[in-house]
């Protein structure tokens, strides 16, 4: 228990949790002002993206060199850290949507939280813990600015669905595969290599 407490403090879990809740509250307030409601997939995606960015600061400790000297198995701990962060971010979105009276689609929330956590895990391994959010916020503008995918078959439709996977409705195969690949690849790269120094 003491190890878990120390680990949580070294990963800035209390501050990250506060940032996740504040981001979700801000997006919910903006949805109320805009009158669009929290059912808009763009708002749900923003809540998840803000949450994933907030928890990404915990993908590394205060001293990476000191962490690496610890004689413990890091691979399962890092993988569990990414998975637990994904569950936390998804739970916050579910709570926000429940308060708004619009139940969330479990498939949408699970797909997007997994894919977005995969992106920040790749960011931690590639850019370091401090800039782990970079790939997520590099992809987000493309998803929001790309034209809506109207076809479910054909090269253009699939390419657009891949690019805008985080805004696609649940059950879109290209979006599901993209999120799944990001989640698996990001978790594997981060778990085996850890954050970049």
PDB file of N, CA, C and O in Angstrom, residues 90-147:
ATOM      1  N   UNK A  90     -12.553   7.567 -19.214  1.00  0.00           N
ATOM      2  CA  UNK A  90     -13.865   7.117 -19.689  1.00  0.00           C
ATOM      3  C   UNK A  90     -14.928   7.300 -18.610  1.00  0.00           C
ATOM      4  O   UNK A  90     -16.056   7.725 -18.902  1.00  0.00           O
ATOM      5  N   UNK A  91     -14.585   7.007 -17.370  1.00  0.00           N
ATOM      6  CA  UNK A  91     -15.556   7.145 -16.276  1.00  0.00           C
ATOM      7  C   UNK A  91     -15.982   8.599 -16.085  1.00  0.00           C
ATOM      8  O   UNK A  91     -17.153   8.877 -15.812  1.00  0.00           O
ATOM      9  N   UNK A  92     -15.040   9.512 -16.250  1.00  0.00           N
ATOM     10  CA  UNK A  92     -15.386  10.934 -16.109  1.00  0.00           C
ATOM     11  C   UNK A  92     -16.362  11.346 -17.214  1.00  0.00           C
ATOM     12  O   UNK A  92     -17.341  12.049 -16.958  1.00  0.00           O
ATOM     13  N   UNK A  93     -16.107  10.903 -18.439  1.00  0.00           N
ATOM     14  CA  UNK A  93     -17.046  11.251 -19.520  1.00  0.00           C
ATOM     15  C   UNK A  93     -18.418  10.651 -19.256  1.00  0.00           C
ATOM     16  O   UNK A  93     -19.446  11.307 -19.458  1.00  0.00           O
ATOM     17  N   UNK A  94     -18.457   9.393 -18.819  1.00  0.00           N
ATOM     18  CA  UNK A  94     -19.753   8.771 -18.511  1.00  0.00           C
ATOM     19  C   UNK A  94     -20.493   9.580 -17.451  1.00  0.00           C
ATOM     20  O   UNK A  94     -21.691   9.797 -17.550  1.00  0.00           O
ATOM     21  N   UNK A  95     -19.767  10.020 -16.424  1.00  0.00           N
ATOM     22  CA  UNK A  95     -20.400  10.793 -15.358  1.00  0.00           C
ATOM     23  C   UNK A  95     -20.942  12.118 -15.891  1.00  0.00           C
ATOM     24  O   UNK A  95     -22.061  12.516 -15.552  1.00  0.00           O
ATOM     25  N   UNK A  96     -20.168  12.787 -16.735  1.00  0.00           N
ATOM     26  CA  UNK A  96     -20.616  14.072 -17.290  1.00  0.00           C
ATOM     27  C   UNK A  96     -21.871  13.878 -18.136  1.00  0.00           C
ATOM     28  O   UNK A  96     -22.835  14.633 -18.039  1.00  0.00           O
ATOM     29  N   UNK A  97     -21.859  12.837 -18.963  1.00  0.00           N
ATOM     30  CA  UNK A  97     -23.023  12.597 -19.820  1.00  0.00           C
ATOM     31  C   UNK A  97     -24.230  12.176 -18.991  1.00  0.00           C
ATOM     32  O   UNK A  97     -25.365  12.523 -19.322  1.00  0.00           O
ATOM     33  N   UNK A  98     -24.002  11.422 -17.915  1.00  0.00           N
ATOM     34  CA  UNK A  98     -25.117  11.003 -17.060  1.00  0.00           C
ATOM     35  C   UNK A  98     -25.735  12.208 -16.367  1.00  0.00           C
ATOM     36  O   UNK A  98     -26.962  12.310 -16.257  1.00  0.00           O
ATOM     37  N   UNK A  99     -24.892  13.133 -15.902  1.00  0.00           N
ATOM     38  CA  UNK A  99     -25.408  14.352 -15.269  1.00  0.00           C
ATOM     39  C   UNK A  99     -26.215  15.165 -16.274  1.00  0.00           C
ATOM     40  O   UNK A  99     -27.245  15.760 -15.945  1.00  0.00           O
ATOM     41  N   UNK A 100     -25.777  15.175 -17.530  1.00  0.00           N
ATOM     42  CA  UNK A 100     -26.489  15.906 -18.573  1.00  0.00           C
ATOM     43  C   UNK A 100     -27.748  15.209 -19.044  1.00  0.00           C
ATOM     44  O   UNK A 100     -28.469  15.736 -19.884  1.00  0.00           O
ATOM     45  N   UNK A 101     -28.009  14.004 -18.532  1.00  0.00           N
ATOM     46  CA  UNK A 101     -29.229  13.281 -18.905  1.00  0.00           C
ATOM     47  C   UNK A 101     -29.143  12.603 -20.258  1.00  0.00           C
ATOM     48  O   UNK A 101     -30.162  12.197 -20.817  1.00  0.00           O
ATOM     49  N   UNK A 102     -27.940  12.483 -20.811  1.00  0.00           N
ATOM     50  CA  UNK A 102     -27.762  11.837 -22.111  1.00  0.00           C
ATOM     51  C   UNK A 102     -26.778  10.697 -21.948  1.00  0.00           C
ATOM     52  O   UNK A 102     -25.569  10.924 -21.915  1.00  0.00           O
ATOM     53  N   UNK A 103     -27.266   9.470 -21.786  1.00  0.00           N
ATOM     54  CA  UNK A 103     -26.360   8.349 -21.554  1.00  0.00           C
ATOM     55  C   UNK A 103     -25.357   8.194 -22.705  1.00  0.00           C
ATOM     56  O   UNK A 103     -25.698   8.371 -23.868  1.00  0.00           O
ATOM     57  N   UNK A 104     -24.136   7.888 -22.332  1.00  0.00           N
ATOM     58  CA  UNK A 104     -23.072   7.738 -23.325  1.00  0.00           C
ATOM     59  C   UNK A 104     -23.125   6.364 -23.955  1.00  0.00           C
ATOM     60  O   UNK A 104     -23.535   5.394 -23.322  1.00  0.00           O
ATOM     61  N   UNK A 105     -22.705   6.302 -25.201  1.00  0.00           N
ATOM     62  CA  UNK A 105     -22.578   5.014 -25.873  1.00  0.00           C
ATOM     63  C   UNK A 105     -21.310   4.335 -25.359  1.00  0.00           C
ATOM     64  O   UNK A 105     -20.210   4.863 -25.544  1.00  0.00           O
ATOM     65  N   UNK A 106     -21.442   3.176 -24.725  1.00  0.00           N
ATOM     66  CA  UNK A 106     -20.242   2.512 -24.197  1.00  0.00           C
ATOM     67  C   UNK A 106     -19.208   2.224 -25.273  1.00  0.00           C
ATOM     68  O   UNK A 106     -18.005   2.376 -25.031  1.00  0.00           O
ATOM     69  N   UNK A 107     -19.661   1.845 -26.461  1.00  0.00           N
ATOM     70  CA  UNK A 107     -18.699   1.530 -27.527  1.00  0.00           C
ATOM     71  C   UNK A 107     -17.906   2.770 -27.926  1.00  0.00           C
ATOM     72  O   UNK A 107     -16.693   2.693 -28.146  1.00  0.00           O
ATOM     73  N   UNK A 108     -18.575   3.901 -28.010  1.00  0.00           N
ATOM     74  CA  UNK A 108     -17.884   5.153 -28.373  1.00  0.00           C
ATOM     75  C   UNK A 108     -16.868   5.539 -27.303  1.00  0.00           C
ATOM     76  O   UNK A 108     -15.728   5.884 -27.616  1.00  0.00           O
ATOM     77  N   UNK A 109     -17.277   5.473 -26.048  1.00  0.00           N
ATOM     78  CA  UNK A 109     -16.404   5.904 -24.951  1.00  0.00           C
ATOM     79  C   UNK A 109     -15.197   4.971 -24.825  1.00  0.00           C
ATOM     80  O   UNK A 109     -14.054   5.430 -24.689  1.00  0.00           O
ATOM     81  N   UNK A 110     -15.435   3.677 -24.892  1.00  0.00           N
ATOM     82  CA  UNK A 110     -14.323   2.719 -24.756  1.00  0.00           C
ATOM     83  C   UNK A 110     -13.361   2.859 -25.927  1.00  0.00           C
ATOM     84  O   UNK A 110     -12.135   2.906 -25.751  1.00  0.00           O
ATOM     85  N   UNK A 111     -13.911   2.927 -27.141  1.00  0.00           N
ATOM     86  CA  UNK A 111     -13.042   3.056 -28.329  1.00  0.00           C
ATOM     87  C   UNK A 111     -12.182   4.308 -28.246  1.00  0.00           C
ATOM     88  O   UNK A 111     -10.964   4.259 -28.435  1.00  0.00           O
ATOM     89  N   UNK A 112     -12.799   5.429 -27.960  1.00  0.00           N
ATOM     90  CA  UNK A 112     -12.053   6.685 -27.978  1.00  0.00           C
ATOM     91  C   UNK A 112     -11.091   6.825 -26.805  1.00  0.00           C
ATOM     92  O   UNK A 112      -9.979   7.326 -26.972  1.00  0.00           O
ATOM     93  N   UNK A 113     -11.496   6.395 -25.627  1.00  0.00           N
ATOM     94  CA  UNK A 113     -10.565   6.500 -24.499  1.00  0.00           C
ATOM     95  C   UNK A 113      -9.357   5.591 -24.726  1.00  0.00           C
ATOM     96  O   UNK A 113      -8.219   5.980 -24.414  1.00  0.00           O
ATOM     97  N   UNK A 114      -9.578   4.414 -25.291  1.00  0.00           N
ATOM     98  CA  UNK A 114      -8.454   3.505 -25.567  1.00  0.00           C
ATOM     99  C   UNK A 114      -7.533   4.097 -26.630  1.00  0.00           C
ATOM    100  O   UNK A 114      -6.303   4.104 -26.475  1.00  0.00           O
ATOM    101  N   UNK A 115      -8.107   4.601 -27.699  1.00  0.00           N
ATOM    102  CA  UNK A 115      -7.282   5.162 -28.765  1.00  0.00           C
ATOM    103  C   UNK A 115      -6.521   6.399 -28.333  1.00  0.00           C
ATOM    104  O   UNK A 115      -5.338   6.567 -28.658  1.00  0.00           O
ATOM    105  N   UNK A 116      -7.173   7.275 -27.580  1.00  0.00           N
ATOM    106  CA  UNK A 116      -6.506   8.497 -27.131  1.00  0.00           C
ATOM    107  C   UNK A 116      -5.410   8.189 -26.116  1.00  0.00           C
ATOM    108  O   UNK A 116      -4.345   8.829 -26.125  1.00  0.00           O
ATOM    109  N   UNK A 117      -5.637   7.210 -25.239  1.00  0.00           N
ATOM    110  CA  UNK A 117      -4.567   6.836 -24.304  1.00  0.00           C
ATOM    111  C   UNK A 117      -3.406   6.184 -25.050  1.00  0.00           C
ATOM    112  O   UNK A 117      -2.244   6.348 -24.669  1.00  0.00           O
ATOM    113  N   UNK A 118      -3.714   5.460 -26.122  1.00  0.00           N
ATOM    114  CA  UNK A 118      -2.635   4.919 -26.950  1.00  0.00           C
ATOM    115  C   UNK A 118      -1.804   6.023 -27.568  1.00  0.00           C
ATOM    116  O   UNK A 118      -0.571   5.930 -27.638  1.00  0.00           O
ATOM    117  N   UNK A 119      -2.468   7.095 -27.998  1.00  0.00           N
ATOM    118  CA  UNK A 119      -1.743   8.225 -28.585  1.00  0.00           C
ATOM    119  C   UNK A 119      -0.819   8.899 -27.567  1.00  0.00           C
ATOM    120  O   UNK A 119       0.325   9.234 -27.889  1.00  0.00           O
ATOM    121  N   UNK A 120      -1.303   9.119 -26.349  1.00  0.00           N
ATOM    122  CA  UNK A 120      -0.429   9.769 -25.363  1.00  0.00           C
ATOM    123  C   UNK A 120       0.677   8.813 -24.896  1.00  0.00           C
ATOM    124  O   UNK A 120       1.770   9.267 -24.537  1.00  0.00           O
ATOM    125  N   UNK A 121       0.411   7.509 -24.912  1.00  0.00           N
ATOM    126  CA  UNK A 121       1.471   6.555 -24.564  1.00  0.00           C
ATOM    127  C   UNK A 121       2.567   6.582 -25.625  1.00  0.00           C
ATOM    128  O   UNK A 121       3.760   6.557 -25.297  1.00  0.00           O
ATOM    129  N   UNK A 122       2.173   6.656 -26.897  1.00  0.00           N
ATOM    130  CA  UNK A 122       3.165   6.815 -27.966  1.00  0.00           C
ATOM    131  C   UNK A 122       3.924   8.126 -27.770  1.00  0.00           C
ATOM    132  O   UNK A 122       5.146   8.184 -27.932  1.00  0.00           O
ATOM    133  N   UNK A 123       3.189   9.166 -27.394  1.00  0.00           N
ATOM    134  CA  UNK A 123       3.830  10.456 -27.167  1.00  0.00           C
ATOM    135  C   UNK A 123       4.839  10.409 -26.036  1.00  0.00           C
ATOM    136  O   UNK A 123       5.916  11.022 -26.126  1.00  0.00           O
ATOM    137  N   UNK A 124       4.531   9.686 -24.976  1.00  0.00           N
ATOM    138  CA  UNK A 124       5.477   9.576 -23.867  1.00  0.00           C
ATOM    139  C   UNK A 124       6.746   8.839 -24.293  1.00  0.00           C
ATOM    140  O   UNK A 124       7.853   9.228 -23.917  1.00  0.00           O
ATOM    141  N   UNK A 125       6.567   7.781 -25.072  1.00  0.00           N
ATOM    142  CA  UNK A 125       7.732   7.018 -25.524  1.00  0.00           C
ATOM    143  C   UNK A 125       8.545   7.778 -26.564  1.00  0.00           C
ATOM    144  O   UNK A 125       9.760   7.631 -26.637  1.00  0.00           O
ATOM    145  N   UNK A 126       7.875   8.592 -27.354  1.00  0.00           N
ATOM    146  CA  UNK A 126       8.531   9.278 -28.466  1.00  0.00           C
ATOM    147  C   UNK A 126       9.063  10.657 -28.048  1.00  0.00           C
ATOM    148  O   UNK A 126      10.185  11.027 -28.360  1.00  0.00           O
ATOM    149  N   UNK A 127       8.252  11.419 -27.350  1.00  0.00           N
ATOM    150  CA  UNK A 127       8.605  12.814 -27.035  1.00  0.00           C
ATOM    151  C   UNK A 127       8.967  13.014 -25.565  1.00  0.00           C
ATOM    152  O   UNK A 127       9.396  14.103 -25.196  1.00  0.00           O
ATOM    153  N   UNK A 128       8.738  12.025 -24.736  1.00  0.00           N
ATOM    154  CA  UNK A 128       8.972  12.188 -23.308  1.00  0.00           C
ATOM    155  C   UNK A 128       7.677  12.523 -22.588  1.00  0.00           C
ATOM    156  O   UNK A 128       6.695  12.941 -23.201  1.00  0.00           O
ATOM    157  N   UNK A 129       7.712  12.332 -21.288  1.00  0.00           N
ATOM    158  CA  UNK A 129       6.506  12.535 -20.469  1.00  0.00           C
ATOM    159  C   UNK A 129       5.977  13.948 -20.575  1.00  0.00           C
ATOM    160  O   UNK A 129       4.782  14.182 -20.643  1.00  0.00           O
ATOM    161  N   UNK A 130       6.856  14.935 -20.626  1.00  0.00           N
ATOM    162  CA  UNK A 130       6.428  16.337 -20.640  1.00  0.00           C
ATOM    163  C   UNK A 130       5.625  16.691 -21.890  1.00  0.00           C
ATOM    164  O   UNK A 130       4.718  17.507 -21.839  1.00  0.00           O
ATOM    165  N   UNK A 131       5.956  16.059 -23.003  1.00  0.00           N
ATOM    166  CA  UNK A 131       5.274  16.364 -24.265  1.00  0.00           C
ATOM    167  C   UNK A 131       4.477  15.166 -24.783  1.00  0.00           C
ATOM    168  O   UNK A 131       4.264  15.029 -25.986  1.00  0.00           O
ATOM    169  N   UNK A 132       4.019  14.316 -23.900  1.00  0.00           N
ATOM    170  CA  UNK A 132       3.272  13.127 -24.308  1.00  0.00           C
ATOM    171  C   UNK A 132       1.968  13.473 -25.006  1.00  0.00           C
ATOM    172  O   UNK A 132       1.454  12.684 -25.797  1.00  0.00           O
ATOM    173  N   UNK A 133       1.425  14.633 -24.733  1.00  0.00           N
ATOM    174  CA  UNK A 133       0.159  15.050 -25.326  1.00  0.00           C
ATOM    175  C   UNK A 133       0.315  15.485 -26.783  1.00  0.00           C
ATOM    176  O   UNK A 133      -0.682  15.687 -27.492  1.00  0.00           O
ATOM    177  N   UNK A 134       1.533  15.646 -27.277  1.00  0.00           N
ATOM    178  CA  UNK A 134       1.770  16.215 -28.603  1.00  0.00           C
ATOM    179  C   UNK A 134       1.087  15.439 -29.737  1.00  0.00           C
ATOM    180  O   UNK A 134       0.382  16.050 -30.555  1.00  0.00           O
ATOM    181  N   UNK A 135       1.254  14.116 -29.859  1.00  0.00           N
ATOM    182  CA  UNK A 135       0.575  13.413 -30.965  1.00  0.00           C
ATOM    183  C   UNK A 135      -0.946  13.532 -30.899  1.00  0.00           C
ATOM    184  O   UNK A 135      -1.616  13.652 -31.932  1.00  0.00           O
ATOM    185  N   UNK A 136      -1.480  13.539 -29.690  1.00  0.00           N
ATOM    186  CA  UNK A 136      -2.942  13.658 -29.539  1.00  0.00           C
ATOM    187  C   UNK A 136      -3.428  14.995 -30.109  1.00  0.00           C
ATOM    188  O   UNK A 136      -4.367  15.038 -30.899  1.00  0.00           O
ATOM    189  N   UNK A 137      -2.780  16.070 -29.700  1.00  0.00           N
ATOM    190  CA  UNK A 137      -3.245  17.384 -30.162  1.00  0.00           C
ATOM    191  C   UNK A 137      -2.757  17.715 -31.565  1.00  0.00           C
ATOM    192  O   UNK A 137      -3.195  18.704 -32.141  1.00  0.00           O
ATOM    193  N   UNK A 138      -1.866  16.909 -32.125  1.00  0.00           N
ATOM    194  CA  UNK A 138      -1.541  17.057 -33.540  1.00  0.00           C
ATOM    195  C   UNK A 138      -2.620  16.404 -34.398  1.00  0.00           C
ATOM    196  O   UNK A 138      -2.921  16.864 -35.498  1.00  0.00           O
ATOM    197  N   UNK A 139      -3.214  15.321 -33.897  1.00  0.00           N
ATOM    198  CA  UNK A 139      -4.237  14.584 -34.657  1.00  0.00           C
ATOM    199  C   UNK A 139      -5.604  15.260 -34.530  1.00  0.00           C
ATOM    200  O   UNK A 139      -6.401  15.265 -35.467  1.00  0.00           O
ATOM    201  N   UNK A 140      -5.879  15.841 -33.386  1.00  0.00           N
ATOM    202  CA  UNK A 140      -7.211  16.386 -33.093  1.00  0.00           C
ATOM    203  C   UNK A 140      -7.683  17.410 -34.135  1.00  0.00           C
ATOM    204  O   UNK A 140      -8.827  17.315 -34.603  1.00  0.00           O
ATOM    205  N   UNK A 141      -6.875  18.382 -34.553  1.00  0.00           N
ATOM    206  CA  UNK A 141      -7.361  19.357 -35.550  1.00  0.00           C
ATOM    207  C   UNK A 141      -7.738  18.710 -36.875  1.00  0.00           C
ATOM    208  O   UNK A 141      -8.701  19.127 -37.527  1.00  0.00           O
ATOM    209  N   UNK A 142      -6.977  17.677 -37.290  1.00  0.00           N
ATOM    210  CA  UNK A 142      -7.313  16.993 -38.536  1.00  0.00           C
ATOM    211  C   UNK A 142      -8.680  16.324 -38.430  1.00  0.00           C
ATOM    212  O   UNK A 142      -9.482  16.346 -39.369  1.00  0.00           O
ATOM    213  N   UNK A 143      -8.948  15.713 -37.288  1.00  0.00           N
ATOM    214  CA  UNK A 143     -10.239  15.040 -37.103  1.00  0.00           C
ATOM    215  C   UNK A 143     -11.386  16.035 -37.132  1.00  0.00           C
ATOM    216  O   UNK A 143     -12.451  15.759 -37.680  1.00  0.00           O
ATOM    217  N   UNK A 144     -11.169  17.206 -36.560  1.00  0.00           N
ATOM    218  CA  UNK A 144     -12.245  18.192 -36.507  1.00  0.00           C
ATOM    219  C   UNK A 144     -12.412  18.925 -37.836  1.00  0.00           C
ATOM    220  O   UNK A 144     -13.508  19.361 -38.163  1.00  0.00           O
ATOM    221  N   UNK A 145     -11.330  19.083 -38.587  1.00  0.00           N
ATOM    222  CA  UNK A 145     -11.402  19.872 -39.811  1.00  0.00           C
ATOM    223  C   UNK A 145     -11.718  19.046 -41.046  1.00  0.00           C
ATOM    224  O   UNK A 145     -12.175  19.594 -42.046  1.00  0.00           O
ATOM    225  N   UNK A 146     -11.492  17.737 -40.983  1.00  0.00           N
ATOM    226  CA  UNK A 146     -11.714  16.894 -42.158  1.00  0.00           C
ATOM    227  C   UNK A 146     -13.202  16.831 -42.482  1.00  0.00           C
ATOM    228  O   UNK A 146     -14.046  16.863 -41.582  1.00  0.00           O
ATOM    229  N   UNK A 147     -13.536  16.741 -43.777  1.00  0.00           N
ATOM    230  CA  UNK A 147     -14.949  16.618 -44.135  1.00  0.00           C
ATOM    231  C   UNK A 147     -15.514  15.296 -43.638  1.00  0.00           C
ATOM    232  O   UNK A 147     -14.793  14.318 -43.483  1.00  0.00           O
TER     233      UNK A 147
END
